[in-house]
XYZ file of C-alpha atoms in Angstrom:
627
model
C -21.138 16.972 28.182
C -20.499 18.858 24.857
C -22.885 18.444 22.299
C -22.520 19.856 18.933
C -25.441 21.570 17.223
C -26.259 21.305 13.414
C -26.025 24.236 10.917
C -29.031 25.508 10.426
C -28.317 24.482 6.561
C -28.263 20.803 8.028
C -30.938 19.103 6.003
C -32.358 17.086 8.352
C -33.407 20.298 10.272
C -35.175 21.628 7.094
C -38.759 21.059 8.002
C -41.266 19.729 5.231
C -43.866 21.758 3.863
C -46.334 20.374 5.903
C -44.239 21.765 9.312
C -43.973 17.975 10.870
C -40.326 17.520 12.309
C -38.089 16.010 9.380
C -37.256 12.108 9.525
C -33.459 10.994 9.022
C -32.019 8.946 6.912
C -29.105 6.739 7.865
C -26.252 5.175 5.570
C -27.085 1.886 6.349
C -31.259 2.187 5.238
C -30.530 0.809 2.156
C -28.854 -2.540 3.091
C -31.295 -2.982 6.048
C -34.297 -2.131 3.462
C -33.032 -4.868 1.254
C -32.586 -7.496 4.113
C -36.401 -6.683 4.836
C -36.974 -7.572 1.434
C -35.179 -10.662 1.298
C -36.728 -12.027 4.622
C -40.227 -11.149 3.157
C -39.738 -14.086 0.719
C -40.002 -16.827 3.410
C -42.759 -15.099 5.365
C -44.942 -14.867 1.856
C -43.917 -18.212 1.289
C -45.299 -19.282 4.482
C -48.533 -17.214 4.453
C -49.534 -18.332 0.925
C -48.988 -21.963 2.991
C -51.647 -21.090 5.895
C -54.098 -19.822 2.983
C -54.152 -23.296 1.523
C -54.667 -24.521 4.951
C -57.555 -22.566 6.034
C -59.167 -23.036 2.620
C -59.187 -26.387 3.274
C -61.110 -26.309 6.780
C -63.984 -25.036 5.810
C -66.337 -27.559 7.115
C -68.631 -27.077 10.204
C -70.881 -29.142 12.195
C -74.494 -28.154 13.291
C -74.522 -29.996 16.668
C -77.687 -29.853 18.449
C -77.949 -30.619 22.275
C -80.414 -33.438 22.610
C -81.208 -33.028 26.035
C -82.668 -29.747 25.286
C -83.889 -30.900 22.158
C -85.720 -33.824 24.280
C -87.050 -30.846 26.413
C -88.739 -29.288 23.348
C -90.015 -32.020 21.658
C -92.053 -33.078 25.039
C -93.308 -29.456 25.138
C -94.054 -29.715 21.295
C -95.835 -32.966 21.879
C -93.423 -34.624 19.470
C -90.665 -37.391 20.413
C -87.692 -36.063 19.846
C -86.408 -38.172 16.740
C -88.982 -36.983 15.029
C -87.861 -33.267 15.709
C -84.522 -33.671 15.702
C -85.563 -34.685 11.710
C -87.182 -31.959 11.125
C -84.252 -29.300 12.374
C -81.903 -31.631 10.058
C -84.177 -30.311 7.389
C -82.955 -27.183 8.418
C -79.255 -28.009 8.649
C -78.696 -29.626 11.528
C -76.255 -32.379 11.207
C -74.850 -33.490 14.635
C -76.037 -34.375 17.722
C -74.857 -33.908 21.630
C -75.275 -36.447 23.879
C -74.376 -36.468 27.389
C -73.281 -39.412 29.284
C -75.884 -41.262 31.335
C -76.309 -40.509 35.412
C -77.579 -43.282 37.434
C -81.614 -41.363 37.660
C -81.302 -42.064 33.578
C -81.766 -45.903 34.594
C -84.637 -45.056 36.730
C -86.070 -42.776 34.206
C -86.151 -45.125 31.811
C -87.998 -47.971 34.020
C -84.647 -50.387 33.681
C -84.648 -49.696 38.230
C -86.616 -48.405 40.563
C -85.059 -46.101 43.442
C -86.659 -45.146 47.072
C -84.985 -43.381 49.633
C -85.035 -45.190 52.938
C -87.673 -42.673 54.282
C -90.212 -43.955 51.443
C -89.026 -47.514 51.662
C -89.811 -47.198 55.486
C -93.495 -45.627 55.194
C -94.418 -48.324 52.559
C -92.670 -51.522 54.696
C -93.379 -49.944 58.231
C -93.094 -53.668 60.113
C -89.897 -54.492 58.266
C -86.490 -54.359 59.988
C -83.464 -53.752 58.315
C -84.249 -50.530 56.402
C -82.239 -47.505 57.465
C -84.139 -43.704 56.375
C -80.862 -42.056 55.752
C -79.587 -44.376 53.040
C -80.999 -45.133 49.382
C -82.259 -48.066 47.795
C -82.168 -49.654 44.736
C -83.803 -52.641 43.126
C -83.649 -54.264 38.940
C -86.723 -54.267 36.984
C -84.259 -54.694 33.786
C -82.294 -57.632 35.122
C -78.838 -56.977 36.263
C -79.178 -52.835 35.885
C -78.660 -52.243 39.726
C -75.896 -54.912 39.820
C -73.882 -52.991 37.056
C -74.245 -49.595 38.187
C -72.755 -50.823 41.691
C -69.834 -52.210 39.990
C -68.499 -48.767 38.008
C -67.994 -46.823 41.795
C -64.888 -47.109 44.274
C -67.339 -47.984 47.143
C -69.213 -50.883 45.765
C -67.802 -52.706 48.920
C -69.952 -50.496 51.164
C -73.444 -51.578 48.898
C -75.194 -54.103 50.489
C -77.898 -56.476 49.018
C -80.748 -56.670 51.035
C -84.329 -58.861 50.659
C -87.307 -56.687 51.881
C -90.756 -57.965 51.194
C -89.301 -61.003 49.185
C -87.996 -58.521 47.003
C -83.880 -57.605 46.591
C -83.058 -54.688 47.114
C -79.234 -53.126 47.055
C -78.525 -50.540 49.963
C -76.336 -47.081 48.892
C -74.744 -45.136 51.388
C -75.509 -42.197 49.277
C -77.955 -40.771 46.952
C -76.219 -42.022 43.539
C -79.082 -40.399 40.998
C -76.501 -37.830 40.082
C -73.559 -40.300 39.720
C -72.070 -40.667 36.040
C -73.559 -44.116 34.726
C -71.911 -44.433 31.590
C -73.548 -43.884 27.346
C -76.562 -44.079 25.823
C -75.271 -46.381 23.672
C -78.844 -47.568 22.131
C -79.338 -43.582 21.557
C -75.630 -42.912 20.115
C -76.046 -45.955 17.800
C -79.128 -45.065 16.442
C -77.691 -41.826 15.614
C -74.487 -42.701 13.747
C -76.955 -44.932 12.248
C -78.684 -42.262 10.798
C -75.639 -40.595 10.475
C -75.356 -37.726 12.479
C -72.152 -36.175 13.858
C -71.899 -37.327 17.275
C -70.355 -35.675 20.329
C -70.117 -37.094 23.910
C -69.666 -34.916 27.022
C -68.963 -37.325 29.800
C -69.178 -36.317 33.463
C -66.194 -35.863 35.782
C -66.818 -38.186 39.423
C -63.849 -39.228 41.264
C -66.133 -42.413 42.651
C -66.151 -44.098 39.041
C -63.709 -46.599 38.658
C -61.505 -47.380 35.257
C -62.844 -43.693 33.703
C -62.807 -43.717 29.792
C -63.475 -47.782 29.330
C -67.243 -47.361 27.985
C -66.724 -44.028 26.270
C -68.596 -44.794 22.731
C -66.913 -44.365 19.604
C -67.505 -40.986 17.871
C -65.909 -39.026 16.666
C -65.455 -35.809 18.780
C -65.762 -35.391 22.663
C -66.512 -32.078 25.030
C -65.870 -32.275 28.711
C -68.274 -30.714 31.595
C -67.179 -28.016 33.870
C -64.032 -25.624 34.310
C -61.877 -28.465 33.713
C -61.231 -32.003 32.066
C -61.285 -35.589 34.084
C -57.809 -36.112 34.920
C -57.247 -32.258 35.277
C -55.847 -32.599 39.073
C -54.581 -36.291 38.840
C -51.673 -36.406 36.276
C -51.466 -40.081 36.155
C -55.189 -40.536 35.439
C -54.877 -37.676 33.057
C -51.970 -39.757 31.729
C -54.345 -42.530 31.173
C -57.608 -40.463 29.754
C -55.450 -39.264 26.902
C -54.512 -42.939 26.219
C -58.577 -43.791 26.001
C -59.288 -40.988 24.118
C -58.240 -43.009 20.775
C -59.002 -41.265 17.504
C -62.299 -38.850 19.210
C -61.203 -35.414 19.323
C -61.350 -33.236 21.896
C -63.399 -30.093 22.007
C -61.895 -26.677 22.595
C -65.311 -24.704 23.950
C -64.943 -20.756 23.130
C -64.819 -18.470 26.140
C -64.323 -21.682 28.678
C -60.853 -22.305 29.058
C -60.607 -26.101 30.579
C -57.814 -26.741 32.858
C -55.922 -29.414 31.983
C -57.372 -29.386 28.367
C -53.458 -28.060 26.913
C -51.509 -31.072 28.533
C -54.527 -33.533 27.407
C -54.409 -32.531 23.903
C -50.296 -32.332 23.798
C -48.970 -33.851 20.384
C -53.052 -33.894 19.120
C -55.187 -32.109 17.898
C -58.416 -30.375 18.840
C -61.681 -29.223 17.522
C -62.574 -25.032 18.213
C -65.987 -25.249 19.245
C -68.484 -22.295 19.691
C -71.598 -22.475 21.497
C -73.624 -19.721 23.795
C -75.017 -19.759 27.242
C -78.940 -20.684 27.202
C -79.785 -18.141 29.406
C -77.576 -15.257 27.039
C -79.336 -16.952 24.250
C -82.492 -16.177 25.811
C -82.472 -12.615 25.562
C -81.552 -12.467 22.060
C -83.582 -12.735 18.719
C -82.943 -15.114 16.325
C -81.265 -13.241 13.876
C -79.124 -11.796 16.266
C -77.693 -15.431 17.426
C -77.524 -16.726 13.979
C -75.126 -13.887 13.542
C -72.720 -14.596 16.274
C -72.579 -18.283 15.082
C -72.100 -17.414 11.518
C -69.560 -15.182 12.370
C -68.188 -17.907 14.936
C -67.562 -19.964 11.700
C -66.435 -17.997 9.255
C -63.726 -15.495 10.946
C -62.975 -17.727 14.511
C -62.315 -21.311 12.905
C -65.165 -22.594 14.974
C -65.526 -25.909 13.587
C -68.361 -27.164 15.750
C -71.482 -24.718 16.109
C -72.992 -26.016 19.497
C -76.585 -25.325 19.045
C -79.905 -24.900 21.590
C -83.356 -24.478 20.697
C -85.167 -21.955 21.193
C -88.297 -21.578 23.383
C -90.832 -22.332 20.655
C -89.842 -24.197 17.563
C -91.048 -21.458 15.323
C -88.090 -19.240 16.678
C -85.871 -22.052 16.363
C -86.389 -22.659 12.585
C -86.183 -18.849 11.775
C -82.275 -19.139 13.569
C -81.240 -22.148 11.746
C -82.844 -20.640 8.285
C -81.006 -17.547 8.686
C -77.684 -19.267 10.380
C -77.927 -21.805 7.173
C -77.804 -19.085 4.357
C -75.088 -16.824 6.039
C -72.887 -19.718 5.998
C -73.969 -20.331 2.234
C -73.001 -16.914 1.460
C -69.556 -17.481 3.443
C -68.890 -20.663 1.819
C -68.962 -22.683 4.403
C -70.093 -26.271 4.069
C -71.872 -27.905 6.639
C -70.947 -31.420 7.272
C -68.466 -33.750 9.457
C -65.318 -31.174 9.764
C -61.646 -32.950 9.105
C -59.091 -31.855 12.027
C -55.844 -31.701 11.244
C -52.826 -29.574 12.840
C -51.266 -26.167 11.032
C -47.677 -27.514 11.386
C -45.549 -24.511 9.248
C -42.233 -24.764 8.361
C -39.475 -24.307 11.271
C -36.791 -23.536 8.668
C -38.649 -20.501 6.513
C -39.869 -19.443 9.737
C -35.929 -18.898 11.317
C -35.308 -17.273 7.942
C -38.619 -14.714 8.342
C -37.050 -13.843 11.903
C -34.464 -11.455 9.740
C -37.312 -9.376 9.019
C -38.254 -7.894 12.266
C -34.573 -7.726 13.191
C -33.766 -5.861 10.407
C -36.796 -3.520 10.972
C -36.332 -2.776 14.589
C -32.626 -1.981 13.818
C -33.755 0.542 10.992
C -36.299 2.484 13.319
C -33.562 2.738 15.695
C -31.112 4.363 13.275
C -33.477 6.701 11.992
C -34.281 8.432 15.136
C -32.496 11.786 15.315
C -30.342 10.706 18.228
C -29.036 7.148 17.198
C -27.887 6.150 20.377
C -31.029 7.154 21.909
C -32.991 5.195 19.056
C -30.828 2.110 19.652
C -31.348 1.850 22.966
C -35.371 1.897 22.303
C -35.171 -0.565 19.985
C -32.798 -2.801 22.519
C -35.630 -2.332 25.187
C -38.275 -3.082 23.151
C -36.960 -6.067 21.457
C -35.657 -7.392 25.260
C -39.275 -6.852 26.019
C -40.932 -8.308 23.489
C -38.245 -11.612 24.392
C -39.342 -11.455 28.314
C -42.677 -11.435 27.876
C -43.128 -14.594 25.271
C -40.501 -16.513 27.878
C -37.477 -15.770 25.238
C -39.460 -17.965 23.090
C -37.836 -16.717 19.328
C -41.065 -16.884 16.895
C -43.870 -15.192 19.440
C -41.416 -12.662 20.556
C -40.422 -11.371 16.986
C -43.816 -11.740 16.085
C -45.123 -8.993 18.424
C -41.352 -7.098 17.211
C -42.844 -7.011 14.030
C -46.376 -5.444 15.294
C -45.039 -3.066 17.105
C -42.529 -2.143 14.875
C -43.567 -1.518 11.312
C -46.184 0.714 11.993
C -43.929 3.123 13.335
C -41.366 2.268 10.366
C -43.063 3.943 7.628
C -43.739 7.139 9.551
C -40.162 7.722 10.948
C -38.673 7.316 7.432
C -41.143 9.503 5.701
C -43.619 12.104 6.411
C -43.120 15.123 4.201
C -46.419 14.895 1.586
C -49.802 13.118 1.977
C -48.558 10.363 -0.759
C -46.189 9.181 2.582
C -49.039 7.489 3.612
C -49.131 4.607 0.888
C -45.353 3.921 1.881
C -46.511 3.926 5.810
C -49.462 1.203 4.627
C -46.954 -0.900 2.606
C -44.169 -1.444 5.528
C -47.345 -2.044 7.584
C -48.767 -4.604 5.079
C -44.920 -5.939 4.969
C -45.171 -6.412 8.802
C -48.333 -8.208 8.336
C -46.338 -11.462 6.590
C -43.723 -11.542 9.007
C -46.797 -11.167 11.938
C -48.445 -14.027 10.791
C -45.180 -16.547 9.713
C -43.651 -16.179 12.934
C -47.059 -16.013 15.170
C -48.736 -18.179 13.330
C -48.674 -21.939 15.292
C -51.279 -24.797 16.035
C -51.334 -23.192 19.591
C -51.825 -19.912 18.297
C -54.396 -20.888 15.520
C -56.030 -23.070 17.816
C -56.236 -20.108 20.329
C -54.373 -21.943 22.974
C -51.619 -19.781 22.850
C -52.761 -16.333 22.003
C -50.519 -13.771 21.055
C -48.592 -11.765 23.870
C -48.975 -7.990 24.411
C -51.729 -7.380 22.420
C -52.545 -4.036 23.576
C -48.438 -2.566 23.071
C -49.437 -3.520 19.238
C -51.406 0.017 19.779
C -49.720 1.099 22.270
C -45.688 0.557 21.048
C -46.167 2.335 17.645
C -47.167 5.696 18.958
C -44.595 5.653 21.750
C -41.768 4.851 18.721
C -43.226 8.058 16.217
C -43.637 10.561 19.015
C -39.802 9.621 20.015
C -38.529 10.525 16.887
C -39.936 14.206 16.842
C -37.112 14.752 19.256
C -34.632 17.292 17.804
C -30.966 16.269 17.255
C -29.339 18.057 20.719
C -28.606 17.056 23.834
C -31.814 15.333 25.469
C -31.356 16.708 28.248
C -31.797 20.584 26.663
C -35.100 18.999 25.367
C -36.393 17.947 28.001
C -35.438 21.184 29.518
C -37.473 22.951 26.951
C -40.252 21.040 26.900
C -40.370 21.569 31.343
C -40.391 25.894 30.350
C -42.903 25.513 27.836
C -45.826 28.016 28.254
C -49.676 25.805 27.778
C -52.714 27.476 26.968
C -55.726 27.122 27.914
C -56.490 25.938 24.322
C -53.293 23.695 24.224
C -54.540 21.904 27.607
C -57.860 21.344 26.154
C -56.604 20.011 22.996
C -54.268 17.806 24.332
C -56.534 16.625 27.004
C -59.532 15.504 24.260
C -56.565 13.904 22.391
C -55.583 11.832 25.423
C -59.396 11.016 26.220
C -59.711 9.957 22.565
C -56.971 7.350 22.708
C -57.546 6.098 25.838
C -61.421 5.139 24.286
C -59.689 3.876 21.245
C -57.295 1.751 23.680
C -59.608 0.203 25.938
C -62.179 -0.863 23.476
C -59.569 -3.190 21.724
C -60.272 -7.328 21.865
C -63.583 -8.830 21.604
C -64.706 -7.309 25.198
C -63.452 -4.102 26.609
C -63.810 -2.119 29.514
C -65.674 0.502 27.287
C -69.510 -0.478 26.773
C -70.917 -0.146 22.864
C -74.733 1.345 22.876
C -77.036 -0.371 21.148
C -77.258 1.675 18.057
C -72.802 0.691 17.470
C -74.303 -3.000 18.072
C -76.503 -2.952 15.183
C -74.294 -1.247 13.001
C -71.539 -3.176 13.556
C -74.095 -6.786 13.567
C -75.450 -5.067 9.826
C -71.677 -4.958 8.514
C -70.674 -8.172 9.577
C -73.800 -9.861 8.200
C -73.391 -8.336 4.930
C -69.482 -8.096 4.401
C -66.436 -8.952 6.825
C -66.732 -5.408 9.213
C -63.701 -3.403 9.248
C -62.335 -2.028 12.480
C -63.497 1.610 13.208
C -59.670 2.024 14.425
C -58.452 2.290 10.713
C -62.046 3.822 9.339
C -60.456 6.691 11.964
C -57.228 6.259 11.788
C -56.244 6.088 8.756
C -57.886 9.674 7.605
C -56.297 11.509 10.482
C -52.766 10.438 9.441
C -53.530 11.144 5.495
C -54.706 14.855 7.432
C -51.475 15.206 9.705
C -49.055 14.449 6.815
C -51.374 17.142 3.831
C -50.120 19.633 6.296
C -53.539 21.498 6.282
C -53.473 21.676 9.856
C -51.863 24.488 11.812
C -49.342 24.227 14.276
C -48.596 21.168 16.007
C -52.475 19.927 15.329
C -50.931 18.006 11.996
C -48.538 16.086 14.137
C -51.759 15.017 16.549
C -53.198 13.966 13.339
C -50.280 12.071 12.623
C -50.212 10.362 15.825
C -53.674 9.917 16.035
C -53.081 8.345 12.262
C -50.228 5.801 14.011
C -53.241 3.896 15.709
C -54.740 3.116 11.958
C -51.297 1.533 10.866
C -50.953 -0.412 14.357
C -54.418 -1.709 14.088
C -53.654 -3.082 10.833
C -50.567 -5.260 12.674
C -53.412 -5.995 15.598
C -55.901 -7.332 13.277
C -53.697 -9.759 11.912
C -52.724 -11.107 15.604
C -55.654 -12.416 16.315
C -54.470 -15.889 14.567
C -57.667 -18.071 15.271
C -58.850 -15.377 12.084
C -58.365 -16.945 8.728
C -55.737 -14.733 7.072
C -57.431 -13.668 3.892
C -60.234 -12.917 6.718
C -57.939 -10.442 8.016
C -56.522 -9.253 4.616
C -60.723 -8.156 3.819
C -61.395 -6.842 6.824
C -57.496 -4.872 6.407
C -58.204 -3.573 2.607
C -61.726 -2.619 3.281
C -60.682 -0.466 6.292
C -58.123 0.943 4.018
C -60.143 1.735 0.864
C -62.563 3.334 2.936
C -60.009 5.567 5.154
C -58.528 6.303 2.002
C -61.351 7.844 0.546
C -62.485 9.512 3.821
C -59.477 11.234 4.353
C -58.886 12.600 0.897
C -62.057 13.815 1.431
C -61.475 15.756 5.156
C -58.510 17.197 3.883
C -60.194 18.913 1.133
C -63.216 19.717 3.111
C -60.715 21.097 6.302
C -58.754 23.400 3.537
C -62.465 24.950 2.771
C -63.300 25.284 6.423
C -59.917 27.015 7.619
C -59.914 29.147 4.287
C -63.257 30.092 4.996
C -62.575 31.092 8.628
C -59.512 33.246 7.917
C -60.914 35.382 5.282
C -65.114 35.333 6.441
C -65.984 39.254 6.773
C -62.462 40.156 6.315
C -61.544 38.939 9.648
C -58.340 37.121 9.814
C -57.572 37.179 13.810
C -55.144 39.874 13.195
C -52.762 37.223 11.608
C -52.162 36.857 7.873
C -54.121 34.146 6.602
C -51.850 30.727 6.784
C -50.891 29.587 3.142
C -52.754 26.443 2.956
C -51.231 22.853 0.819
């Protein structure tokens, strides 16, 4: 195969003055530039529409959960009204209340229950009374007789008289079986006007599930997943009782069955943490996580626990109160409603990534070889969102328009504003098309997070090719000569991305020491925390493109400055995250780059200057001529 070579007067061999290989520019950027511009229109018209939605949810419920609240007022010596009072004092507006088991009735002197053992060593000389079966008997008229009649094998409970008394024989030990609400309790507290919530218990005994559920106003099930989960015809039938209560989507405890029971409804994000987690924190520390919960996660119920002493408990609802103050978040009984954007300015927005994809693919140095990437990566981006249209030209556009800015220009440190811009650009076309109930809702969360880091840096490094035949490239890059240096470079540059890459997400495979913790707990208390990718990132690609670094250490810069832009695109895929949350947390991480990297390129200059002429020593080699 003959491939012709470029003059050497060829300007797109002429490198820039800061030595990075020179982008190209195709005939068609112009048109494809001003498509991107036209699609923006529907995608800003669509994010300015999710603004006004998310301003509008900023209400949050304080639910406390009574039976631990019960727990604490007996060790208090207080009842538990009286407590629960005095943490509404403190902010607390809603209340959890599980459903009744069968033990409740006996707790609460309405039955009495023996086992047959203990009915046996009190009645020794009666017949009749069998040790391995349980026994039951009214002191509130008529409690036994309901109880029987909620379970599939009433048929098998027998009424028995011993010692002139009547007594109902279980074949089982039914203390633990679901017996229905408190509705005395849950009326008392609408009374008073709390916001209720009702986790019922899942038992495949009770008959005609959902009939006594109370009315209030939101609902959280039990367990892994919701009644109905494995029987779709009963789960058929819960959604029908569920009525106007809305169900609870519990962070970190994905519910099966939970999506096809809230199909066509809506749901309410709720955050809450496990006691025993919650145990080995401080206050302040878990009034952090739940303010945050609120104000950048949508949580719209804050499922609360008290602490071990009520002293500690006050100091965590004190502090979780004024963070949400300063957030402006309102606590009170949250309004659910569905983000439902537009179908038709979304379609429209889907020009935008098209449009980009197709001008990063043209501006590689080998066209063909450019289009063909850009093919692949949009028929992967299609595959893995099930050739679903919106999610899949979502993550286009996040992998994409990092890498867009950076392929079309790179010769001066001012590139980098025009990088951030098609990255910002990317941003509205990220959230119009990704941006759905599921997704906000965080049923549906967005597909291939990690290539959003990952993509970007494959699509820059692919355009430093050189315009021959690929196959002489990769020939020349096999019969390079490494140093020692070179291997040792390259190998901390690998080492440092991989860190980067694996501590993306909310949990990684990377630990954080304590001292990160506390940094990063100080930020978010007092502003919205930007992500140490772009604090990083963003300087080393202002440093690759100033050209103050020799050799091919300015294009690590620049790569290592690709992982800034992308985590710009990342940030705003996380769509559970308000969008002007995002925006912050964006704009902060790109003032402060900003200024860090003007700085390090000044401060590098200085340092290599001062190492090439120190003592007259210049390593035999004229000093390098410095931008």
């Amino acid at each position: 195969m003959s491939v012709s070579r470029p003059s050497p007067a060829d300007p797109d061999l002429t490198l820039p003055p800061n030595g990075l290989p020179a982008p190209t520019r195709h005939r068609l950027q112009p048109l494809l530039l001003g498509v991107l511009a036209l699609s923006a229109v529907p995608a800003a018209l669509l994010a300015a529409d999710r603004v006004a939605f998310e301003n509008s949810e900023k209400t949050v419920a304080l639910v406390m959960d009574y039976p631990a609240l019960a727990a604490q007022a007996k060790e208090t010596g207080q009842t538990p009204e009286t407590l629960l009072a005095h943490y509404r004092a403190l902010g607390v507006n809603g209340v959890a209340v599980y459903e009744d088991v069968v033990g409740s009735a006996v707790q609460k002197g309405r039955a009495l229950l023996l086992s047959g053992a203990d009915l046996k060593s009190r009645n020794p000389d009666l017949p009749g009374i069998d040790p391995q079966k349980t026994y039951l008997r009214s002191i509130e008229a008529g409690t036994v007789e309901d109880l029987a009649r909620r379970f599939n094998f009433q048929a098998l409970i027998e009424e028995r008289t011993i010692g002139g008394q009547t007594w109902y024989e279980w074949p089982i030990d039914p203390r633990f079986l679901p017996a229905g609400p408190d509705t005395a309790l849950i009326d008392s507290l609408k009374s008073q006007g709390y916001v209720t919530l009702y986790r019922p218990y899942d038992d495949q005994r009770v008959l005609n599930v959902g009939a006594d559920w109370p009315d209030v106003p939101f609902i959280a099930f039990n367990g892994t997943e919701v009644i109905g989960a494995r029987d779709p015809e009963q789960l058929q039938a819960i959604r029908e009782k569920l009525g106007n209560r809305v169900p609870a989507l519990i962070e970190g405890s994905r519910q099966t069955g939970l999506n096809d029971l809230i199909r066509g409804r809506t749901a309410a994000r709720m955050f809450s943490l496990n006691a025993t987690w919650q145990g080995r924190l401080s206050p302040e520390e878990v009034a952090s996580k739940y303010a945050l919960a609120a104000r950048e996660r949508t949580q719209r119920l804050l499922y609360l626990r008290p602490f071990p002493t009520q002293a500690e408990t006050d100091a965590f609802l004190t502090r979780l109160g004024g963070q949400l103050d300063r957030a402006g978040i309102e606590v009170g009984t949250p309004e659910i409603r569905n983000y439902e954007p537009s179908s038709l300015l979304r379609a429209l927005s889907l020009l935008g990534p098209l449009a980009a994809l197709l001008l990063l693919g043209l501006s590689y140095p080998l066209p063909r070889v450019g289009l063909l990437v850009a093919g692949l990566a949009g028929l992967g981006a299609l595959a893995l969102n099930g050739l679903q249209p919106f999610p899949a030209f979502a993550l286009i556009a996040a992998i994409t328009f990092p890498a867009l800015g950076i392929v079309l220009r790179r010769a001066r440190i001012t590139d980098w504003f025009i990088a951030t811009g098609l990255s910002l650009l990317g941003v509205l076309f990220v959230s119009a098309l990704g941006a759905s109930r599921d997704s906000m809702l965080g049923l549906d969360p967005f597909r291939g997070v990690g290539l959003t880091l990952l993509a970007p840096l494959g699509l820059v490094l692919l355009s430093f090719l050189p315009r021959q035949d690929i196959r002489r490239t990769a020939q020349d890059l096999f019969r390079r000569p490494f140093s020692t240096g070179d291997l040792l470079i390259l190998g901390l540059a690998g080492a440092a991305f991989a860190v980067a890459f694996l501590r993306r997400g909310n949990t990684s495979s990377v630990g954080v020491s304590n001292t990160e913790a506390k940094i990063r707990q100080d930020l978010q208390d007092a502003i919205i925390r930007p992500r140490f990718k772009e604090v990083l990132g963003h300087p080393l690609l202002l440093v690759g493109l100033s050209g103050v670094l020799p050799g091919y250490l300015g294009a690590l810069g620049l790569l290592g400055g690709v992982m800034g832009q992308a985590s710009i695109l990342n940030t705003f895929s996380h769509f559970h995250t308000p969008l002007l949350i995002s925006a912050t947390r964006a704009f902060i991480g790109l003032g402060v780059g900003l200024v860090v990297g003007l700085i390090a390129v000044e401060v590098l200059k200085w340092l290599i200057r001062t190492w090439n002429t120190y003592g007259g020593w210049n390593g035999g080699q004229a000093p390098r001529e410095l931008n």
